[in-house]
mmCIF file of N, CA and C in Angstrom:
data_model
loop_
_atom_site.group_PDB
_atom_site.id
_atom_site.type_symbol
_atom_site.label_atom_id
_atom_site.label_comp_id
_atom_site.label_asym_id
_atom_site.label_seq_id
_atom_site.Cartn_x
_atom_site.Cartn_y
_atom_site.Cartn_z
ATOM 1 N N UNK A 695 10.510 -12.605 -0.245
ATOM 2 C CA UNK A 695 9.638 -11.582 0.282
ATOM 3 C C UNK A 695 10.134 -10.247 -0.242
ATOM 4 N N UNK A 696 8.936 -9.483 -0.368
ATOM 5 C CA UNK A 696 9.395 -8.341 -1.429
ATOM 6 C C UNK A 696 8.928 -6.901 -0.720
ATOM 7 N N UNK A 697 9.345 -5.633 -0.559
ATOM 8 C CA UNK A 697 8.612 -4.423 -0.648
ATOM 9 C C UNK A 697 8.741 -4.115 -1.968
ATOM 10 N N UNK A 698 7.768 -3.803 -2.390
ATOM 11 C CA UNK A 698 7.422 -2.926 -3.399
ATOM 12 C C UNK A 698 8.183 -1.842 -3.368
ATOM 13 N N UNK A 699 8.587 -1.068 -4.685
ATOM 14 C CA UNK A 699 9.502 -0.021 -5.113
ATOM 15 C C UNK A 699 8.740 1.120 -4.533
ATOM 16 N N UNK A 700 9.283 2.574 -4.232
ATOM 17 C CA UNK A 700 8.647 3.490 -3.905
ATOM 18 C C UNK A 700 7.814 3.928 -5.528
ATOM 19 N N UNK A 701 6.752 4.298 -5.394
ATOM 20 C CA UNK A 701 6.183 4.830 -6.651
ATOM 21 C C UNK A 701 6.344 6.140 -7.014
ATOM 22 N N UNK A 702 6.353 6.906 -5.865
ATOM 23 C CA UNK A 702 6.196 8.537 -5.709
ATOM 24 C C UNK A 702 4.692 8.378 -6.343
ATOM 25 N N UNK A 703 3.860 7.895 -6.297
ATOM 26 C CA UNK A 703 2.010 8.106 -6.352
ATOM 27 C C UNK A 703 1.607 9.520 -5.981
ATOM 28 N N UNK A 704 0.617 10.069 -6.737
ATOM 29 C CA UNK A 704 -0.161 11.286 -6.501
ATOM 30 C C UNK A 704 -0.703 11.054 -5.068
ATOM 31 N N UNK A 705 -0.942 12.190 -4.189
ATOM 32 C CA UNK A 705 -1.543 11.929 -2.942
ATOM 33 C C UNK A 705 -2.679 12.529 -3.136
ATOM 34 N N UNK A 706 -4.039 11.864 -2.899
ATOM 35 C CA UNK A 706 -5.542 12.291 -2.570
ATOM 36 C C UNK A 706 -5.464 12.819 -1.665
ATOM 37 N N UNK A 707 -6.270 13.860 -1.916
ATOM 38 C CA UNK A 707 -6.952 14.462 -0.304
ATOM 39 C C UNK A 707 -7.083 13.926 0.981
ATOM 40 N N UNK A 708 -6.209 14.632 2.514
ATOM 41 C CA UNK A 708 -6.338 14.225 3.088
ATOM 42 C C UNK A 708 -7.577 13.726 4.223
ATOM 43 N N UNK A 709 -8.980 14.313 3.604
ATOM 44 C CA UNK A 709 -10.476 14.174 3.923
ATOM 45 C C UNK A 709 -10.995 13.473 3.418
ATOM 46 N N UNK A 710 -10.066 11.944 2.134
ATOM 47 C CA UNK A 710 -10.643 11.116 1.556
ATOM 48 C C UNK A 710 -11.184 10.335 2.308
ATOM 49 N N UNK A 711 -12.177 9.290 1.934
ATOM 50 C CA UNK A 711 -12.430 8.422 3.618
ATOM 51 C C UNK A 711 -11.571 7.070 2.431
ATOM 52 N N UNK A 712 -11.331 6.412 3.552
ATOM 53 C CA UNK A 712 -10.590 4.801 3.046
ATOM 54 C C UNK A 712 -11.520 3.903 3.224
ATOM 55 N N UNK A 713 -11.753 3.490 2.222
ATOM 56 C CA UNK A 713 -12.498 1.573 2.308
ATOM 57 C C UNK A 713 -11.224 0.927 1.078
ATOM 58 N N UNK A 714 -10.645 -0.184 2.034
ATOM 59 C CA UNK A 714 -10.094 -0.531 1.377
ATOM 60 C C UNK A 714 -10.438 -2.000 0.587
ATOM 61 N N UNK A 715 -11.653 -2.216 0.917
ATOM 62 C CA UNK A 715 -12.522 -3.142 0.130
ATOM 63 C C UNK A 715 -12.744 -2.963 -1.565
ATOM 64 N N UNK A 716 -13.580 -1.795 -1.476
ATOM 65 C CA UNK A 716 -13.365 -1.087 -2.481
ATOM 66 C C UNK A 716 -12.645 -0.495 -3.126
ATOM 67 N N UNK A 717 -11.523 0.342 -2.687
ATOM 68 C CA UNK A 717 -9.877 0.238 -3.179
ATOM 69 C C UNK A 717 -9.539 -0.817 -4.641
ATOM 70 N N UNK A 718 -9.793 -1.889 -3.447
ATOM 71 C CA UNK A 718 -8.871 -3.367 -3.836
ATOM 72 C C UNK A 718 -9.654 -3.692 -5.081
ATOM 73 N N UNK A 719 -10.828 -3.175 -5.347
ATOM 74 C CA UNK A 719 -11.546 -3.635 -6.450
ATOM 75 C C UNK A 719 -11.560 -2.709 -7.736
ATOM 76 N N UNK A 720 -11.096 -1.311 -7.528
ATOM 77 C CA UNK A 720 -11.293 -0.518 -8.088
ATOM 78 C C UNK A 720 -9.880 -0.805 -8.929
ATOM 79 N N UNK A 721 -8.630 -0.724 -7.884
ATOM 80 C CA UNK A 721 -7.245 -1.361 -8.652
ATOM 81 C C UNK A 721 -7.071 -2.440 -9.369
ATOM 82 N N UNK A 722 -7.954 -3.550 -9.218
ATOM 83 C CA UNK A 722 -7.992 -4.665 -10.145
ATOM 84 C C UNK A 722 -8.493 -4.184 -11.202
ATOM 85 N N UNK A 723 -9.683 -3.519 -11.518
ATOM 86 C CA UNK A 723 -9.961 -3.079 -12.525
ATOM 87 C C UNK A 723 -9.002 -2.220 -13.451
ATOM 88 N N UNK A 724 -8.513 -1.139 -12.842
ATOM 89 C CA UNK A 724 -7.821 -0.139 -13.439
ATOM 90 C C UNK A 724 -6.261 -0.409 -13.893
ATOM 91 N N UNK A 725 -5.723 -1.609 -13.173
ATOM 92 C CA UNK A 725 -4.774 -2.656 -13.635
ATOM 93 C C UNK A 725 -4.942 -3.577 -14.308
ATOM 94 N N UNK A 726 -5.994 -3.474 -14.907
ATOM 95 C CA UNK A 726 -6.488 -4.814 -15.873
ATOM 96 C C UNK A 726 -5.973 -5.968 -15.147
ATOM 97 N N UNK A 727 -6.165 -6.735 -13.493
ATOM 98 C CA UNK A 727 -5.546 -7.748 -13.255
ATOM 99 C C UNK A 727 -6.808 -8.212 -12.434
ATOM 100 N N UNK A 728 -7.599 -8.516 -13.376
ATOM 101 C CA UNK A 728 -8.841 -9.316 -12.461
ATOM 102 C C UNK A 728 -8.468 -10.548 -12.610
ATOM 103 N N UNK A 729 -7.818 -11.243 -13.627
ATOM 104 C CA UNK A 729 -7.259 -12.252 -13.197
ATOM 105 C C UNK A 729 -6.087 -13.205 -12.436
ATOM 106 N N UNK A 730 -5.602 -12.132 -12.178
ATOM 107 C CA UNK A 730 -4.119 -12.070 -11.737
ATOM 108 C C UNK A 730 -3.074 -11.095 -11.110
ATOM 109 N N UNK A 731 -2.400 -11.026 -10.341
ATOM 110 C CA UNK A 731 -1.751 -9.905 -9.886
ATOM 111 C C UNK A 731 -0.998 -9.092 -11.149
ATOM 112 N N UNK A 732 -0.346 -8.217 -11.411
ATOM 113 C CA UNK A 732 0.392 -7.525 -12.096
ATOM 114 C C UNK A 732 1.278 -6.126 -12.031
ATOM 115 N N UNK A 733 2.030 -5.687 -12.274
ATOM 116 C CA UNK A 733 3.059 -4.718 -12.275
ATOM 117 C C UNK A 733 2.145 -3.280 -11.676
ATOM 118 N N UNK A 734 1.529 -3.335 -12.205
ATOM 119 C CA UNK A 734 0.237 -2.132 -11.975
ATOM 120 C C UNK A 734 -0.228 -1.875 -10.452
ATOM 121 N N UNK A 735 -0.855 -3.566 -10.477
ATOM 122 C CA UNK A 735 -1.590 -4.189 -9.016
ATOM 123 C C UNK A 735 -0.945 -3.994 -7.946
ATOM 124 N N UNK A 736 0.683 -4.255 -8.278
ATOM 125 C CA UNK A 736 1.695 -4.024 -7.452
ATOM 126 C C UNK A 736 1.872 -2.476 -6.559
ATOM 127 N N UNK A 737 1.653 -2.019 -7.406
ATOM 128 C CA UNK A 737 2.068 -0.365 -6.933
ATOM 129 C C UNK A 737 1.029 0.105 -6.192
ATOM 130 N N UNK A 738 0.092 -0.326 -5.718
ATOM 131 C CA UNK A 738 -1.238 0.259 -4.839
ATOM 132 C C UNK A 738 -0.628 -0.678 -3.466
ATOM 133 N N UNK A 739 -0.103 -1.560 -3.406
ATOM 134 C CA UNK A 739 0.470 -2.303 -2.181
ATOM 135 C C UNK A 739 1.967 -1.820 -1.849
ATOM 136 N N UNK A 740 1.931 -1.886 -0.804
ATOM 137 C CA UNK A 740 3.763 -1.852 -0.195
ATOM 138 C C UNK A 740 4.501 -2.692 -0.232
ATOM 139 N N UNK A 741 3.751 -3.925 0.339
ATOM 140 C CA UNK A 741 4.208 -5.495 0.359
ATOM 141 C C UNK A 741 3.725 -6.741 -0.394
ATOM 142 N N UNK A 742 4.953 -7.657 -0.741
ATOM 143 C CA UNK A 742 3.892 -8.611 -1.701
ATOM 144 C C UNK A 742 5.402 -10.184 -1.472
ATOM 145 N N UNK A 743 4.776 -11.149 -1.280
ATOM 146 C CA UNK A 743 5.542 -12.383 -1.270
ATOM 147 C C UNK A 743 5.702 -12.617 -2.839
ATOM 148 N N UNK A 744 7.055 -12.372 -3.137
ATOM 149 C CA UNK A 744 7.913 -12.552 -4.092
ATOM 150 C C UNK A 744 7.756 -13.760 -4.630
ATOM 151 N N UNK A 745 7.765 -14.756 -3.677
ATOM 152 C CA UNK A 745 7.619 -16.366 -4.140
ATOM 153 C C UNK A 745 6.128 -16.757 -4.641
ATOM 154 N N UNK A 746 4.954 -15.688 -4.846
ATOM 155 C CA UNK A 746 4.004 -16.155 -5.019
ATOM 156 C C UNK A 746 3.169 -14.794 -5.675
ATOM 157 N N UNK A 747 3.823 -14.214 -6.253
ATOM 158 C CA UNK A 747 3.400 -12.500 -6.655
ATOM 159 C C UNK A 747 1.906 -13.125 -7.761
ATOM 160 N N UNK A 748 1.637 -14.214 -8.271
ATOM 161 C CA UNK A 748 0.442 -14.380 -8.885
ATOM 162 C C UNK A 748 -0.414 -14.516 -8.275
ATOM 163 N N UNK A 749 -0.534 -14.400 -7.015
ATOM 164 C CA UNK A 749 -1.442 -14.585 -5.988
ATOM 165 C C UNK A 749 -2.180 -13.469 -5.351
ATOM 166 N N UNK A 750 -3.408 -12.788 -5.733
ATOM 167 C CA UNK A 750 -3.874 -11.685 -4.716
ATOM 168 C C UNK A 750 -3.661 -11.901 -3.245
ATOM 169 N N UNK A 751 -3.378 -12.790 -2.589
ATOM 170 C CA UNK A 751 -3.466 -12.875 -1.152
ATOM 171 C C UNK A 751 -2.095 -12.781 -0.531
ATOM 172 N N UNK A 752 -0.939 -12.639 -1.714
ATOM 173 C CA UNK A 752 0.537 -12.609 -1.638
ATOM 174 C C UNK A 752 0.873 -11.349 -1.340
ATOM 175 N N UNK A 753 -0.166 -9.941 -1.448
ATOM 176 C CA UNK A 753 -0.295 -8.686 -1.522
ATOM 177 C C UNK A 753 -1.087 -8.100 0.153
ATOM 178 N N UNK A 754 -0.156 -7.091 0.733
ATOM 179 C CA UNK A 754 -0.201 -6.766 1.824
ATOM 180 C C UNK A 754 0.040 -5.387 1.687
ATOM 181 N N UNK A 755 -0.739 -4.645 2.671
ATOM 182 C CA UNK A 755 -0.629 -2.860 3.224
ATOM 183 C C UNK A 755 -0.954 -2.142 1.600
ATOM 184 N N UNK A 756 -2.048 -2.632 1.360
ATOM 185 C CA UNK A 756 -3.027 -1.629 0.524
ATOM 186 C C UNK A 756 -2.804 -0.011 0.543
ATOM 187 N N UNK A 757 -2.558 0.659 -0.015
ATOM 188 C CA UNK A 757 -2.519 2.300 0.471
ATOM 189 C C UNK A 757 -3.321 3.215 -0.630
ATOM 190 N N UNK A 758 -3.656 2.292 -2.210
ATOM 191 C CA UNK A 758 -3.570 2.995 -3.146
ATOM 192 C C UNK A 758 -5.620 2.914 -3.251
ATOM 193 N N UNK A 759 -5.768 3.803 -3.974
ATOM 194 C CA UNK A 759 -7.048 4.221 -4.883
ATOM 195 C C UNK A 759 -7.078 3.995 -6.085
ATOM 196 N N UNK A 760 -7.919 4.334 -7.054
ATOM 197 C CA UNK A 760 -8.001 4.458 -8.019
ATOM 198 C C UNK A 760 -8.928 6.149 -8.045
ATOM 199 N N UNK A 761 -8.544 7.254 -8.480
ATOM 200 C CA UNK A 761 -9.616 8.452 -8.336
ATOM 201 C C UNK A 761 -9.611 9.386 -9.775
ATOM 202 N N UNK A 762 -10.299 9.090 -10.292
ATOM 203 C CA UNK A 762 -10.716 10.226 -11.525
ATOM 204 C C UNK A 762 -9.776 9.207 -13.010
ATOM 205 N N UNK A 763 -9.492 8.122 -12.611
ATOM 206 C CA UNK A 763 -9.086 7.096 -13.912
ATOM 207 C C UNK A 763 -7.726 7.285 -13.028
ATOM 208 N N UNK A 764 -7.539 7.870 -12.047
ATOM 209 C CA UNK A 764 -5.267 7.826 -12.045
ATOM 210 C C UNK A 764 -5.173 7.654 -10.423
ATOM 211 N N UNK A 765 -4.189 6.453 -10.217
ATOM 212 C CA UNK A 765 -3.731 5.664 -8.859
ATOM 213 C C UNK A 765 -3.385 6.924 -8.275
ATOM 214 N N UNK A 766 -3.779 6.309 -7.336
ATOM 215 C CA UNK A 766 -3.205 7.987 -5.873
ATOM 216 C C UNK A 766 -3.120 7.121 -4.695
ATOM 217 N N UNK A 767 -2.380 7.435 -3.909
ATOM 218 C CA UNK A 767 -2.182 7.249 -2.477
ATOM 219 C C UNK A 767 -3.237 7.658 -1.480
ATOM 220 N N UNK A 768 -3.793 7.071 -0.613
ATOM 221 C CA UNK A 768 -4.724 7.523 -0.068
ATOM 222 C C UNK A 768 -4.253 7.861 1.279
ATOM 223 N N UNK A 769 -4.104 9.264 1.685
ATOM 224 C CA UNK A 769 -3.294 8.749 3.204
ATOM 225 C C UNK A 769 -3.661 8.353 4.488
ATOM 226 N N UNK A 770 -5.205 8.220 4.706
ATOM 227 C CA UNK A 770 -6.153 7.525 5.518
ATOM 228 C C UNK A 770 -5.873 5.953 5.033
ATOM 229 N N UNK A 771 -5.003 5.272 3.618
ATOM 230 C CA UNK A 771 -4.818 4.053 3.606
ATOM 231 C C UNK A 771 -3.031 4.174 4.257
ATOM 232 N N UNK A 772 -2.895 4.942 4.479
ATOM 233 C CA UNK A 772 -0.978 5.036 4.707
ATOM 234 C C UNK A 772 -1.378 5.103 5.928
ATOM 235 N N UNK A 773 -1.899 5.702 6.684
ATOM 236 C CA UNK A 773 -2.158 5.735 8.667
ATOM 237 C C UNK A 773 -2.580 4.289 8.578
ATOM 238 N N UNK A 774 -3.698 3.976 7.888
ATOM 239 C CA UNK A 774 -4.320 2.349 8.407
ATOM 240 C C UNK A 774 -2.754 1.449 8.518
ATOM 241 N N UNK A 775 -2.447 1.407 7.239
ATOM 242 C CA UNK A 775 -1.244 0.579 6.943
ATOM 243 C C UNK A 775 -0.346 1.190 8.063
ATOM 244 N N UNK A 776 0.337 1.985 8.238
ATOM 245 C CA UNK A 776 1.138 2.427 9.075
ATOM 246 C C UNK A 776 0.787 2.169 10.749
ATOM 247 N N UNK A 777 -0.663 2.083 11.275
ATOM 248 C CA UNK A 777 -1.289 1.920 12.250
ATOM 249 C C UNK A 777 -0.996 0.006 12.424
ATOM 250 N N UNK A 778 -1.098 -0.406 11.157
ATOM 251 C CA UNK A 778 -1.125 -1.819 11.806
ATOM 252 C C UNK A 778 0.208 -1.840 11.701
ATOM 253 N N UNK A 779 1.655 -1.666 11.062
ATOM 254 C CA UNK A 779 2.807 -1.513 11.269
ATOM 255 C C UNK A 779 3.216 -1.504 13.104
ATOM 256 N N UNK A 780 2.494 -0.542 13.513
ATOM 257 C CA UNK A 780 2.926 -0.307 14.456
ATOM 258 C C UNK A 780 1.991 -0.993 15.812
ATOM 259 N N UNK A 781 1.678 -2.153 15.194
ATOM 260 C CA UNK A 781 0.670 -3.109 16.192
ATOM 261 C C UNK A 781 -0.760 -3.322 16.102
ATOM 262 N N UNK A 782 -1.499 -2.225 15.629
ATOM 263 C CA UNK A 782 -2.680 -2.590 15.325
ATOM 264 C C UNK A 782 -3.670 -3.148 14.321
ATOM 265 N N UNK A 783 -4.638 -3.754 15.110
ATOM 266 C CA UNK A 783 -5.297 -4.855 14.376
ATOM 267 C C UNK A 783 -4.788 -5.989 15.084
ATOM 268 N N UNK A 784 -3.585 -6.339 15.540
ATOM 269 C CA UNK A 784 -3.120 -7.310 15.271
ATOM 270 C C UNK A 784 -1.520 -7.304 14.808
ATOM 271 N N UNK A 785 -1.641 -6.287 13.962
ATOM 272 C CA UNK A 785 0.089 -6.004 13.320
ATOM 273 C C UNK A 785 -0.104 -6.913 11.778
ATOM 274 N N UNK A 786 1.028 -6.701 11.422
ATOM 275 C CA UNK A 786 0.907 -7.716 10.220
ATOM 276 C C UNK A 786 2.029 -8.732 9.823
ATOM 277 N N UNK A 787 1.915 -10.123 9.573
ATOM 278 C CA UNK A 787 2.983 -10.679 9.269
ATOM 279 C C UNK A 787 3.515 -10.533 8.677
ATOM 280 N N UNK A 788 4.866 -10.365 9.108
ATOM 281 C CA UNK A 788 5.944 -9.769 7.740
ATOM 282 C C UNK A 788 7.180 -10.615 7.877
ATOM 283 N N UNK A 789 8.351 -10.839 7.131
ATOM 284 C CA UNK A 789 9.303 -11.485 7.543
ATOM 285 C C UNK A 789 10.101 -9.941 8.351
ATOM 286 N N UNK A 790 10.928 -10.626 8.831
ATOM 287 C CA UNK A 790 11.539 -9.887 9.857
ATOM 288 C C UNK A 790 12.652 -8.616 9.228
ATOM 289 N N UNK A 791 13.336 -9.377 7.938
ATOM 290 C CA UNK A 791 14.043 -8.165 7.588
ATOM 291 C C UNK A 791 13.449 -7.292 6.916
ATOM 292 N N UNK A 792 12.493 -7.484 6.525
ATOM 293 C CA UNK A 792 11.263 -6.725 5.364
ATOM 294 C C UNK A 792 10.751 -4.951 6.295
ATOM 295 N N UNK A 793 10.232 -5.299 7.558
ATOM 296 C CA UNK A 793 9.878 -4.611 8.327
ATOM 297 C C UNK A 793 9.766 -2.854 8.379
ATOM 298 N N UNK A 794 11.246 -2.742 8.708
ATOM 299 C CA UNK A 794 11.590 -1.353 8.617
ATOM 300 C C UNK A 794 12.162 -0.855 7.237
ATOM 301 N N UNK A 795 12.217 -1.887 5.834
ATOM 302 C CA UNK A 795 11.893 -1.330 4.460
ATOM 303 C C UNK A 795 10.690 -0.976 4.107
ATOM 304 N N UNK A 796 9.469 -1.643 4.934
ATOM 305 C CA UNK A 796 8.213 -1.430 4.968
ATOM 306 C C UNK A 796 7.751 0.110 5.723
ATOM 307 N N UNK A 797 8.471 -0.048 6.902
ATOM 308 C CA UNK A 797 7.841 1.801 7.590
ATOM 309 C C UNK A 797 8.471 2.452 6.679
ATOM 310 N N UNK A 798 9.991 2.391 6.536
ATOM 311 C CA UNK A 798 10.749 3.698 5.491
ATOM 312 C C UNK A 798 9.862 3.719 3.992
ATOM 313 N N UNK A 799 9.252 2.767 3.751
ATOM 314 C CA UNK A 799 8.168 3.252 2.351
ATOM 315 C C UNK A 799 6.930 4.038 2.990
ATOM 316 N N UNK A 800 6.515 3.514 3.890
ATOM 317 C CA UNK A 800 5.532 4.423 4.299
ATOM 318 C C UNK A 800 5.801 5.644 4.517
ATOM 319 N N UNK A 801 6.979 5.597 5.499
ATOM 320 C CA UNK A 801 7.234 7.108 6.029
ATOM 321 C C UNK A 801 7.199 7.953 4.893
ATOM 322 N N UNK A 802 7.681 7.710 3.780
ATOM 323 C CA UNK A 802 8.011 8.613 2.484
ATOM 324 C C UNK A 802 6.720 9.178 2.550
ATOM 325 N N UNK A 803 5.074 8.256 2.554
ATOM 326 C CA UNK A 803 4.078 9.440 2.149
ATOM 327 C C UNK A 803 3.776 9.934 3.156
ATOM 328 N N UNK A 804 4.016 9.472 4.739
ATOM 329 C CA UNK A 804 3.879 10.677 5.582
ATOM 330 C C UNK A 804 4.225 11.693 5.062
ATOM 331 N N UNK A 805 5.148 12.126 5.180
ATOM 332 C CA UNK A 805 5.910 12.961 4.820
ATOM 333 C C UNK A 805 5.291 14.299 3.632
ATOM 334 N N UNK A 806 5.258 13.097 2.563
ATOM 335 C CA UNK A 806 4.584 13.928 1.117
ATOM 336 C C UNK A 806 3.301 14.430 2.010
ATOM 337 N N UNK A 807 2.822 14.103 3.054
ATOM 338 C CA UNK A 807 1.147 14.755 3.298
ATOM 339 C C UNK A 807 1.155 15.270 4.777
ATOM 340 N N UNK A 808 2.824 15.769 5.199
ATOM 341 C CA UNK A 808 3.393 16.582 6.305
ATOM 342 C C UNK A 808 2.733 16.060 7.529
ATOM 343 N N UNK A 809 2.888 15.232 7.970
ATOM 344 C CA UNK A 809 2.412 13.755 8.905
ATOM 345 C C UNK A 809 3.653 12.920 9.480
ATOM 346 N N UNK A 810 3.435 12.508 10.535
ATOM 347 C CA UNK A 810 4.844 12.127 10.678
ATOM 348 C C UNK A 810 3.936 10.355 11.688
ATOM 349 N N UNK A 811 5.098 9.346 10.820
ATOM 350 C CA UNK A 811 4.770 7.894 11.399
ATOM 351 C C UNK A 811 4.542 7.546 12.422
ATOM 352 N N UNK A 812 3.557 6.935 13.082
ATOM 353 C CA UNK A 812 3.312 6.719 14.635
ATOM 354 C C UNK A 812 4.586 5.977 15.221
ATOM 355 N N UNK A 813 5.108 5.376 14.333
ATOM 356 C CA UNK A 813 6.701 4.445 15.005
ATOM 357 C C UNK A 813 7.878 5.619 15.123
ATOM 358 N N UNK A 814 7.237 6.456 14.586
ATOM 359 C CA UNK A 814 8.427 7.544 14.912
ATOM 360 C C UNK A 814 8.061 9.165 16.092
ATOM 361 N N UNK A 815 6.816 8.676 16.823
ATOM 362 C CA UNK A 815 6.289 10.014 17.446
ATOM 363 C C UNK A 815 7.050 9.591 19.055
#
C-alpha cells in the first residue's frame, strides 16, 4: 500500500467547482493512461495499492484536474478527500499505517490554499 509522493501541484482557484467524475477522465487523457494506470495518473491521486498500481480501481482520494493542458490541485477535491478522511461518506479504506501519511499529504495543500484540515480544527 502506497501514498503517493507529494507533487507540490499548481493550485486552481478556490471557486473551482469539483466533479470528480470528470476529473478522472480528463487525467486519463492528459496522462495518456486510458489504458492503464501510469506515473502521471498517479500524481492526481494521494493513494494507490502498490500491489496492483495497473489497476484504475487501485487509485484512491482523487484531488487533481486537468485545467488549461496543466494538472492542478483542485482544493474543493482536497476538502472532499480530506472530508472523507475524516469520516465522511463513509470514510475510506485505507490500511491502517497509510492513514496519517495520507492527512499529512493533504494537509500540505491545505495549507498552500491557507485552509486548515478538518482532523486538525
Amino acid at each position: 500500500m502506497t501514498v503517493s509522493r507529494f507533487a507540490d501541484l499548481p493550485v486552481a482557484g478556490l471557486d473551482r467547482q469539483w466533479d470528480g467524475d470528470a476529473a478522472e477522465k480528463r487525467v486519463r487523457k492528459w496522462a495518456k493512461a486510458e489504458d492503464g494506470p501510469n506515473a502521471d495518473y498517479r500524481k492526481a491521486h494521494v493513494w494507490y495499492d502498490g500491489d496492483r498500481k495497473d489497476r484504475f480501481t487501485a487509485y484512491k482520494l482523487l484531488i487533481a484536474d486537468v485545467i488549461d493542458g496543466e494538472l492542478r490541485v483542485v482544493p474543493r477535491g482536497v476538502m472532499a478527500a480530506g472530508n472523507v478522511m475524516d469520516g465522511a461518506r463513509g470514510g475510506v479504506d485505507l490500511p491502517k499505517e497509510d492513514i496519517e501519511r495520507v492527512k499529512s499529504h493533504l494537509a500540505k495543500y491545505y495549507e498552500k490554499f491557507d485552509r486548515q484540515a478538518p482532523w486538525k480544527e
